[in-house]
GROMACS .gro file of C-alpha atoms in nm:
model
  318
    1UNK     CA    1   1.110   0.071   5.671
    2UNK     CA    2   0.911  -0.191   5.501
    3UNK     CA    3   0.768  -0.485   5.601
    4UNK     CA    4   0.820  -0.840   5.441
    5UNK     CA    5   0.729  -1.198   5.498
    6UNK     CA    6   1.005  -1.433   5.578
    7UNK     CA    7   0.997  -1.789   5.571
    8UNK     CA    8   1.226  -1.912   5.895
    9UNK     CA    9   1.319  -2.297   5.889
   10UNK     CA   10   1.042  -2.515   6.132
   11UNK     CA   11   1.204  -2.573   6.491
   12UNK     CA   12   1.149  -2.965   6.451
   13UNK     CA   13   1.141  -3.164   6.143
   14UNK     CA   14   0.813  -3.241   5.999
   15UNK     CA   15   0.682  -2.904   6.182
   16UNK     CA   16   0.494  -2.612   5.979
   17UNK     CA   17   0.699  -2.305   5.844
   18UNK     CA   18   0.609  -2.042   6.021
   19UNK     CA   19   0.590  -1.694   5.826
   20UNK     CA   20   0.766  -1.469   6.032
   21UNK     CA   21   0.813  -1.071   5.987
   22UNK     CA   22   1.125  -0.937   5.887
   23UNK     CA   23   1.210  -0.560   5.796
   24UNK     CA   24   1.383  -0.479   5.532
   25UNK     CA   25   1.546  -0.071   5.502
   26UNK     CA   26   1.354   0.115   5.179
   27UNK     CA   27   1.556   0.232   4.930
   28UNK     CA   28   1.514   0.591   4.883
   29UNK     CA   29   1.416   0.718   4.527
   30UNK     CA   30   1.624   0.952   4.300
   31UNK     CA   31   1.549   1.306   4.368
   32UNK     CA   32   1.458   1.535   4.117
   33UNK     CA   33   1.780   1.763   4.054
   34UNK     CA   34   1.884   2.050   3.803
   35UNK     CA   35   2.135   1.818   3.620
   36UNK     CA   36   1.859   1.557   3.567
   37UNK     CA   37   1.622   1.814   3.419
   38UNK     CA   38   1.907   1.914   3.198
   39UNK     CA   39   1.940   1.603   3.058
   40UNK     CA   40   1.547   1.529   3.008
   41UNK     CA   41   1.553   1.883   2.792
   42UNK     CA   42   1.880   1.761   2.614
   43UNK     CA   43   1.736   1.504   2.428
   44UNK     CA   44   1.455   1.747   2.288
   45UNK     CA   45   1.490   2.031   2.015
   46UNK     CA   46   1.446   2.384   2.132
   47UNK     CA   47   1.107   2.528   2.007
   48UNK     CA   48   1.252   2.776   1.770
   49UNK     CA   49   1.430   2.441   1.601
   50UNK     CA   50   1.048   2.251   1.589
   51UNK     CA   51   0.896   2.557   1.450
   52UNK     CA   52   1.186   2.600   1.181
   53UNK     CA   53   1.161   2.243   1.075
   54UNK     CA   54   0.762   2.267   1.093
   55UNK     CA   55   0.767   2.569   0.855
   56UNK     CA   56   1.016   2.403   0.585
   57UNK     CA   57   0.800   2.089   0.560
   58UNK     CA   58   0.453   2.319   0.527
   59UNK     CA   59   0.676   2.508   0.271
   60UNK     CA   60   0.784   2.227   0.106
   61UNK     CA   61   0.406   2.059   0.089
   62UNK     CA   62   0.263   2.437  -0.027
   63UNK     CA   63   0.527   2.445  -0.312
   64UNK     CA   64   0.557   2.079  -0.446
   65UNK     CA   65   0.228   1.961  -0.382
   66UNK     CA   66  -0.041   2.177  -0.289
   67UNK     CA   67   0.036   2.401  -0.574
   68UNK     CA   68   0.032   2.171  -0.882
   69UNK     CA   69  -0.248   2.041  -0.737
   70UNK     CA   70  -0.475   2.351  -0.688
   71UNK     CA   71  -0.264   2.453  -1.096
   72UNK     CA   72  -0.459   2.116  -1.214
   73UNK     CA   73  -0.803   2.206  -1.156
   74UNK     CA   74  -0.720   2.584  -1.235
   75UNK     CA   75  -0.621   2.473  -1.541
   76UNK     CA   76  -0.937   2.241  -1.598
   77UNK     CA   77  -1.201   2.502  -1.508
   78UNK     CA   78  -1.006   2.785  -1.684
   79UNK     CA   79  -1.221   2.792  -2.007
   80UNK     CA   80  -1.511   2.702  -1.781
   81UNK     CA   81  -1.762   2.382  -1.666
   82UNK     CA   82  -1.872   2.367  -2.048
   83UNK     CA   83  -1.553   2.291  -2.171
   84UNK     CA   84  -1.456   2.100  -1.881
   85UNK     CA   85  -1.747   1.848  -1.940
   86UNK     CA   86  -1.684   1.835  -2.329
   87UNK     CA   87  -1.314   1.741  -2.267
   88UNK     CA   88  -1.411   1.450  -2.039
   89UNK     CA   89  -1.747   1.298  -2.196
   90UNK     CA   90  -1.540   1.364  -2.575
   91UNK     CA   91  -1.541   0.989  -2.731
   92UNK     CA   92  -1.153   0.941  -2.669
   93UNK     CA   93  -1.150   1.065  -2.339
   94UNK     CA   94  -1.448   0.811  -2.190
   95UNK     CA   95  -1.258   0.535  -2.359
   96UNK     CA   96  -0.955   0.628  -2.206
   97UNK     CA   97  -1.161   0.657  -1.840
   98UNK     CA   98  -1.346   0.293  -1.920
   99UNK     CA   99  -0.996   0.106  -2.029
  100UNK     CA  100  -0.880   0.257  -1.654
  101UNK     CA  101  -1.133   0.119  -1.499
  102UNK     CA  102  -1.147  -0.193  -1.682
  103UNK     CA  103  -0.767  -0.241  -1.636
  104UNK     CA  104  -0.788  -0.185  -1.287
  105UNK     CA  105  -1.059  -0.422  -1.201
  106UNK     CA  106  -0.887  -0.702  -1.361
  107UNK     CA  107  -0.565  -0.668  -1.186
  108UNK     CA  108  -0.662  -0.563  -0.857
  109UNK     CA  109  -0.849  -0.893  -0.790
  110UNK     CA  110  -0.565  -1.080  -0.892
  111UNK     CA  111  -0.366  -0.915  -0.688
  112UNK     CA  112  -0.519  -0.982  -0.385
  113UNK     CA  113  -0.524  -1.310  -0.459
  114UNK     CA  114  -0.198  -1.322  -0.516
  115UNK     CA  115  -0.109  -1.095  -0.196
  116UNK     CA  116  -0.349  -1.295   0.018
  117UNK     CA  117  -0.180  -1.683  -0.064
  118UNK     CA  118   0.164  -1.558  -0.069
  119UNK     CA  119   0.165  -1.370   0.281
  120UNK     CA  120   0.011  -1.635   0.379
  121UNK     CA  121   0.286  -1.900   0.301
  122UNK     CA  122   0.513  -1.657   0.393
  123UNK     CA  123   0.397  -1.579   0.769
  124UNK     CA  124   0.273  -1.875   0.852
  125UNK     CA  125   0.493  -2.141   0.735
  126UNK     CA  126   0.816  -2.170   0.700
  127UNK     CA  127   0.984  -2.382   0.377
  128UNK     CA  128   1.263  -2.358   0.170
  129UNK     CA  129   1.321  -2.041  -0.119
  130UNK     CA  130   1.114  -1.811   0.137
  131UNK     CA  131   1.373  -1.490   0.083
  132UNK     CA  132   1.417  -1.578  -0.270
  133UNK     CA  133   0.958  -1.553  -0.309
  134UNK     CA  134   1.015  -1.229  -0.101
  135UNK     CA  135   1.288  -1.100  -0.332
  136UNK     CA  136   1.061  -1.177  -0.610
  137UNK     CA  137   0.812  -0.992  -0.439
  138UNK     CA  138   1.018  -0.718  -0.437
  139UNK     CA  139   1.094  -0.714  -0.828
  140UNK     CA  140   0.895  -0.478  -0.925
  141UNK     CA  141   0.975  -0.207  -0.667
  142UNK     CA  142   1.352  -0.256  -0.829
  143UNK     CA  143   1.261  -0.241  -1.175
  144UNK     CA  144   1.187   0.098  -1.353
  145UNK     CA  145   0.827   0.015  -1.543
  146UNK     CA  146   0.959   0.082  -1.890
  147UNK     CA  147   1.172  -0.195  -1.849
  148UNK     CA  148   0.938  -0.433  -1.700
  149UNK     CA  149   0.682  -0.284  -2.034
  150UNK     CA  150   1.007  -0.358  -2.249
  151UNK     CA  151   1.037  -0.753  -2.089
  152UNK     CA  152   0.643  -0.774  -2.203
  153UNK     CA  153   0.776  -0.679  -2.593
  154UNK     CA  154   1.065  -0.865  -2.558
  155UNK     CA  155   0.869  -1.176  -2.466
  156UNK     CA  156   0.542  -1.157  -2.678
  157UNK     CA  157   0.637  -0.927  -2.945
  158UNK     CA  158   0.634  -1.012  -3.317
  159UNK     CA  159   1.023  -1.078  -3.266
  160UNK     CA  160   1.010  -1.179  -2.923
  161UNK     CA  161   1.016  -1.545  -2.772
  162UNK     CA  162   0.656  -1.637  -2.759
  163UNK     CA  163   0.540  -1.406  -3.064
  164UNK     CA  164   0.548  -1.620  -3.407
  165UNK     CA  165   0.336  -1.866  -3.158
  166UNK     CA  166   0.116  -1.625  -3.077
  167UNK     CA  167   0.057  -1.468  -3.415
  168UNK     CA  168   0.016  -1.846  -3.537
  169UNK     CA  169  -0.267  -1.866  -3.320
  170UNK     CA  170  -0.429  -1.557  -3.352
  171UNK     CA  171  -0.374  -1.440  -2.976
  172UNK     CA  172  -0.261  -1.044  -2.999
  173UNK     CA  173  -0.116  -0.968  -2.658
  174UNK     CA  174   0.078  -0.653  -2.712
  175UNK     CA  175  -0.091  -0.332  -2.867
  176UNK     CA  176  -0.423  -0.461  -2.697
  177UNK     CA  177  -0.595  -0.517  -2.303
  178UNK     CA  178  -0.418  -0.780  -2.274
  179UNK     CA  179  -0.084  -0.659  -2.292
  180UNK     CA  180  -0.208  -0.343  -2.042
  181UNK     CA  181  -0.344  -0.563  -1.802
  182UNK     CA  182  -0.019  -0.796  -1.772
  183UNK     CA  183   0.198  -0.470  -1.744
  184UNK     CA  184  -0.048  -0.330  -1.504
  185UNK     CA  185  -0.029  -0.629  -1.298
  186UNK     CA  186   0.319  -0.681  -1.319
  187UNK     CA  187   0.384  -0.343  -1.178
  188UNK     CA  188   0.149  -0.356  -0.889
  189UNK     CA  189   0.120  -0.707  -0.692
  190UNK     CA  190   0.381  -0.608  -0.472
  191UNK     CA  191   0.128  -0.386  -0.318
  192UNK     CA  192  -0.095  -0.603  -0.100
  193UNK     CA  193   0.113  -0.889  -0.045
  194UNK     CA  194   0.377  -0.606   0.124
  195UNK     CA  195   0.091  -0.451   0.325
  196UNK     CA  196  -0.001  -0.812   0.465
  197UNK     CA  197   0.322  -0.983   0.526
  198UNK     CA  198   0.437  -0.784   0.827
  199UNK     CA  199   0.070  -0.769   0.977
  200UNK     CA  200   0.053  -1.138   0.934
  201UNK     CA  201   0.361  -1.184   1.104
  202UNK     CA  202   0.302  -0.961   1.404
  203UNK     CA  203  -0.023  -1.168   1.478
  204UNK     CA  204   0.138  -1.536   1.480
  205UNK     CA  205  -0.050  -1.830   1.419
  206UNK     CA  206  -0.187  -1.910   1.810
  207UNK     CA  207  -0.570  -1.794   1.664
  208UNK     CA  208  -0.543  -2.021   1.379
  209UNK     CA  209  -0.401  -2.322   1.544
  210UNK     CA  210  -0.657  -2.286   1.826
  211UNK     CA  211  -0.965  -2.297   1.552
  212UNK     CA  212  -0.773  -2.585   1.366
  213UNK     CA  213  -0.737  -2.779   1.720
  214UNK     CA  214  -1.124  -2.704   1.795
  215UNK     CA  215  -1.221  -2.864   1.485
  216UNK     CA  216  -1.250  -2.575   1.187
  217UNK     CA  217  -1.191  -2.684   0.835
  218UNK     CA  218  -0.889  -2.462   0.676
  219UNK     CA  219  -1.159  -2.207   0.479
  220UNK     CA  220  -1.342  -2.218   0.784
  221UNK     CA  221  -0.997  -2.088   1.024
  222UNK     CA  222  -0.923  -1.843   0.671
  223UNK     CA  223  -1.288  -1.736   0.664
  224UNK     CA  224  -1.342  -1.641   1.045
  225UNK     CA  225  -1.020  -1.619   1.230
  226UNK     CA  226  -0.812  -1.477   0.987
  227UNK     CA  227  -0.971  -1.283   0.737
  228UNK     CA  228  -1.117  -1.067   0.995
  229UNK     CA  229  -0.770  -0.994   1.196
  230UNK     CA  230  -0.645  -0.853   0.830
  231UNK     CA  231  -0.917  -0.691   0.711
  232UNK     CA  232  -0.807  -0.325   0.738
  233UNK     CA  233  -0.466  -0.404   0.592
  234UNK     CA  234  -0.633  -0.585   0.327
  235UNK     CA  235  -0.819  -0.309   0.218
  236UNK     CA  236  -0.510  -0.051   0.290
  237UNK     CA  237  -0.322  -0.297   0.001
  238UNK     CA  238  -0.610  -0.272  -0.215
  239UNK     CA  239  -0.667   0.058  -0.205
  240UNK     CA  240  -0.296   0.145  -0.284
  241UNK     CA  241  -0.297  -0.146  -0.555
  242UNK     CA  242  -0.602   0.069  -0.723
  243UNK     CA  243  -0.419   0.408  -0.707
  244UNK     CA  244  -0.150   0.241  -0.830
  245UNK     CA  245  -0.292   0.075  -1.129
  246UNK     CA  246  -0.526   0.363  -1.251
  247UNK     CA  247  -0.209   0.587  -1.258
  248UNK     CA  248   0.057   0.363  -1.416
  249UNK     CA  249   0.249   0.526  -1.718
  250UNK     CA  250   0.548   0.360  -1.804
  251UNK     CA  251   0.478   0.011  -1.884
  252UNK     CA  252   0.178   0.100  -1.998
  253UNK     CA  253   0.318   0.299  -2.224
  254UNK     CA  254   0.558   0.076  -2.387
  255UNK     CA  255   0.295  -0.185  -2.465
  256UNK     CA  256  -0.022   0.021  -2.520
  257UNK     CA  257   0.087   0.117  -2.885
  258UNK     CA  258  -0.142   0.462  -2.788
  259UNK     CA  259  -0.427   0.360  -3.046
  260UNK     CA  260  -0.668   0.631  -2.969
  261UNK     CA  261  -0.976   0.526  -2.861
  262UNK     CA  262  -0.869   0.192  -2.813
  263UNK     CA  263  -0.519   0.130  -2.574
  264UNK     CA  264  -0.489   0.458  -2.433
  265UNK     CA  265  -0.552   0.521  -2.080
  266UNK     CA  266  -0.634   0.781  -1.880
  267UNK     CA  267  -0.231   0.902  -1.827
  268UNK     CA  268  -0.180   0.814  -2.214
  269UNK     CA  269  -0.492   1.028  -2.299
  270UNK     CA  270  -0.356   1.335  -2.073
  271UNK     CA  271  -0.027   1.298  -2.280
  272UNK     CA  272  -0.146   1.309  -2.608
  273UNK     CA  273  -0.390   1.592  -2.528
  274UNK     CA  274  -0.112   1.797  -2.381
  275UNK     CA  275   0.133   1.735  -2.675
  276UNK     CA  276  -0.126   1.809  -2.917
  277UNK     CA  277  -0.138   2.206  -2.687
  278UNK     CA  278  -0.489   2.075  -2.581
  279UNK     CA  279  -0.401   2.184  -2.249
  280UNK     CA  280  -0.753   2.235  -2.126
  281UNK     CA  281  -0.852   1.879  -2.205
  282UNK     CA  282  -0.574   1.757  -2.077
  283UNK     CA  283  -0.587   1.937  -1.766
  284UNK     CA  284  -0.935   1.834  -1.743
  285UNK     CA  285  -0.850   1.438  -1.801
  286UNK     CA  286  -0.565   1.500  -1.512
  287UNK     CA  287  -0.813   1.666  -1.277
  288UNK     CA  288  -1.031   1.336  -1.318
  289UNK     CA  289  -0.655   1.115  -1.191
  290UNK     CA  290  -0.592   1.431  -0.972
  291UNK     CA  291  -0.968   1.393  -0.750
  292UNK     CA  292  -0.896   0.983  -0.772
  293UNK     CA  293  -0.546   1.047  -0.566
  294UNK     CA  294  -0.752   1.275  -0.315
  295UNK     CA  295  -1.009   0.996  -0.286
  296UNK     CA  296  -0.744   0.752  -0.221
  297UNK     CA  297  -0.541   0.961  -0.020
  298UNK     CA  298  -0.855   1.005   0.236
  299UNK     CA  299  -0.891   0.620   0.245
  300UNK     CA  300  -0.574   0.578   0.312
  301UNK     CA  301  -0.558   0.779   0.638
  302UNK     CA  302  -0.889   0.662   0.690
  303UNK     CA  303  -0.779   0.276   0.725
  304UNK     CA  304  -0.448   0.382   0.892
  305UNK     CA  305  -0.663   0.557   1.143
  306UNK     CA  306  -0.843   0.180   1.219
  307UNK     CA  307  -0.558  -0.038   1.157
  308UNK     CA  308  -0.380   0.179   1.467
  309UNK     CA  309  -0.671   0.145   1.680
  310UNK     CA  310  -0.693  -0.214   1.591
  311UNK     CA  311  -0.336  -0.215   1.681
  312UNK     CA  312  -0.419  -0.040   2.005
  313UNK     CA  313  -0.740  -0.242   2.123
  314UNK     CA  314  -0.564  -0.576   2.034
  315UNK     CA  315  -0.261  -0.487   2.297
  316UNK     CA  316  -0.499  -0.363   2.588
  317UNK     CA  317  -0.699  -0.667   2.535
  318UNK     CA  318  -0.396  -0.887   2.581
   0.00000   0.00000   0.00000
């Protein structure tokens, strides 16, 4: 029996309530019986059926990915360090490696300026043509990146729309950085503004208005409310953007015009070496793209590991 507080109505009118005791019967809690134990192990796999599946993903990782990796730098080390380092300090090659780089740090800046303002608008406020931005968004994970490369030729090639202007004023687009960088950008702005928008939207607006209400200018709330609540996912968007952009093939491709020594990058350069049967400088130039998707790879879990525990010290502090 258990042992409540009941409120009785006051013997005259005007008079206090008196709390009185009343007992109430406890309600007895379900036992623990075979048939419930039975259905707690029903709705988990045997441990022969966890250590199959276990094996054919380790299997799976071993043949598709941990073996072309380890045949990469095999391949690049085969003839040995000397003609590893001639492959990738050979005049072509560090052309191809500072175009990457070049390429990359152009349009990853962008794109997080671009990622940044439009999860912004799209978390925080709400206006008209908000699905149609975030299909937009979205373009580029539809589109194969030949065809977004052939869009490029199609609009500022010597046929295309914009090209006779172009040519008219001297402004060479395709065949040159230019061109590279568009495609490059084209292909990879999805990246941080998709790592953001769901963050953004999980966290509401209550710290923002708060900071706006106490006063704070809007770069002010931006600069110290919520730059610092996104900064992990940030950096997971830019880090992915990178990968992203150092690797791209297929638009590049189509609007590089593969000038050696002058539009190639560092996938061109591995493709040309390898169809030319210079297999250990092009092994050697894929070992260099090969220990940049390690790199990233570690990031990557590295910022997943803090955005969860951000995740997890946010919700215990609320």
């Amino acid at each position: 029996m258990s042992t409540v507080f009941a409120d009785l109505p006051a013997a005259a009118p005007g008079a206090p309530r008196v709390p009185t005791v009343a007992h109430v019967p406890d309600v007895p809690s379900a036992p623990w019986s075979p048939s419930v134990a039975r259905a707690t192990e029903a709705t988990l796999e045997p441990r022969w059926v966890r250590a199959l599946l276990l094996a054919v993903a380790l299997a799976f990782l071993t043949l598709f990915l941990f073996v072309p990796l380890a045949a990469v730098f095999a391949e690049a080390f085969s003839k040995g360090w000397q003609t590893y380092l001639e492959a990738i300090s050979e005049d072509d090659a560090l052309a191809a490696i500072r175009l990457t780089l070049l390429t990359a740090a152009i349009a990853v800046p962008l794109n997080v300026v671009f990622g940044v303002a439009a999860s912004w608008c799209i978390a925080k406020f709400s206006f008209r043509g908000k699905s149609l931005l975030l299909t937009l968004i979205d373009l580029p994970f539809s589109v194969s990146p030949v065809i977004s490369g052939l869009i490029y030729v199609l609009l500022f090639g010597a046929q295309g729309w914009f090209g006779p202007w172009l040519q008219a004023h001297g402004i060479k687009l395709l065949f040159a950085v230019p061109g590279i960088v568009l495609a490059t950008i084209f292909v990879t702005f999805p990246f941080v503004a998709r790592e953001l928008i769901p963050l953004m939207q999980a966290q509401g607006s209550e710290e923002e208005e708060a900071a706006i209400v106490l006063g704070a200018s809007g770069w002010q709330t931006f600069r110290r409310v919520t730059l610092p609540n996104i900064r992990w996912g940030l950096l997971y968007g830019v880090i992915l953007c990178n990968a992203r952009a150092m690797g791209e093939f297929g638009a590049v491709s189509v609007v590089s015009g593969h000038i050696r020594g002058e539009t190639n990058t560092m996938p061109l350069q591995v493709e040309i070496l390898y169809n030319e049967y210079n297999f250990a400088a092009a092994f050697a130039v894929a070992s260099l793209l090969a220990l940049l998707a390690l790199v990233t790879l570690a990031l990557k879990s590295f910022i997943g590991w803090r955005l969860s525990a951000s995740a997890a010290t946010s919700t215990l502090e609320q």
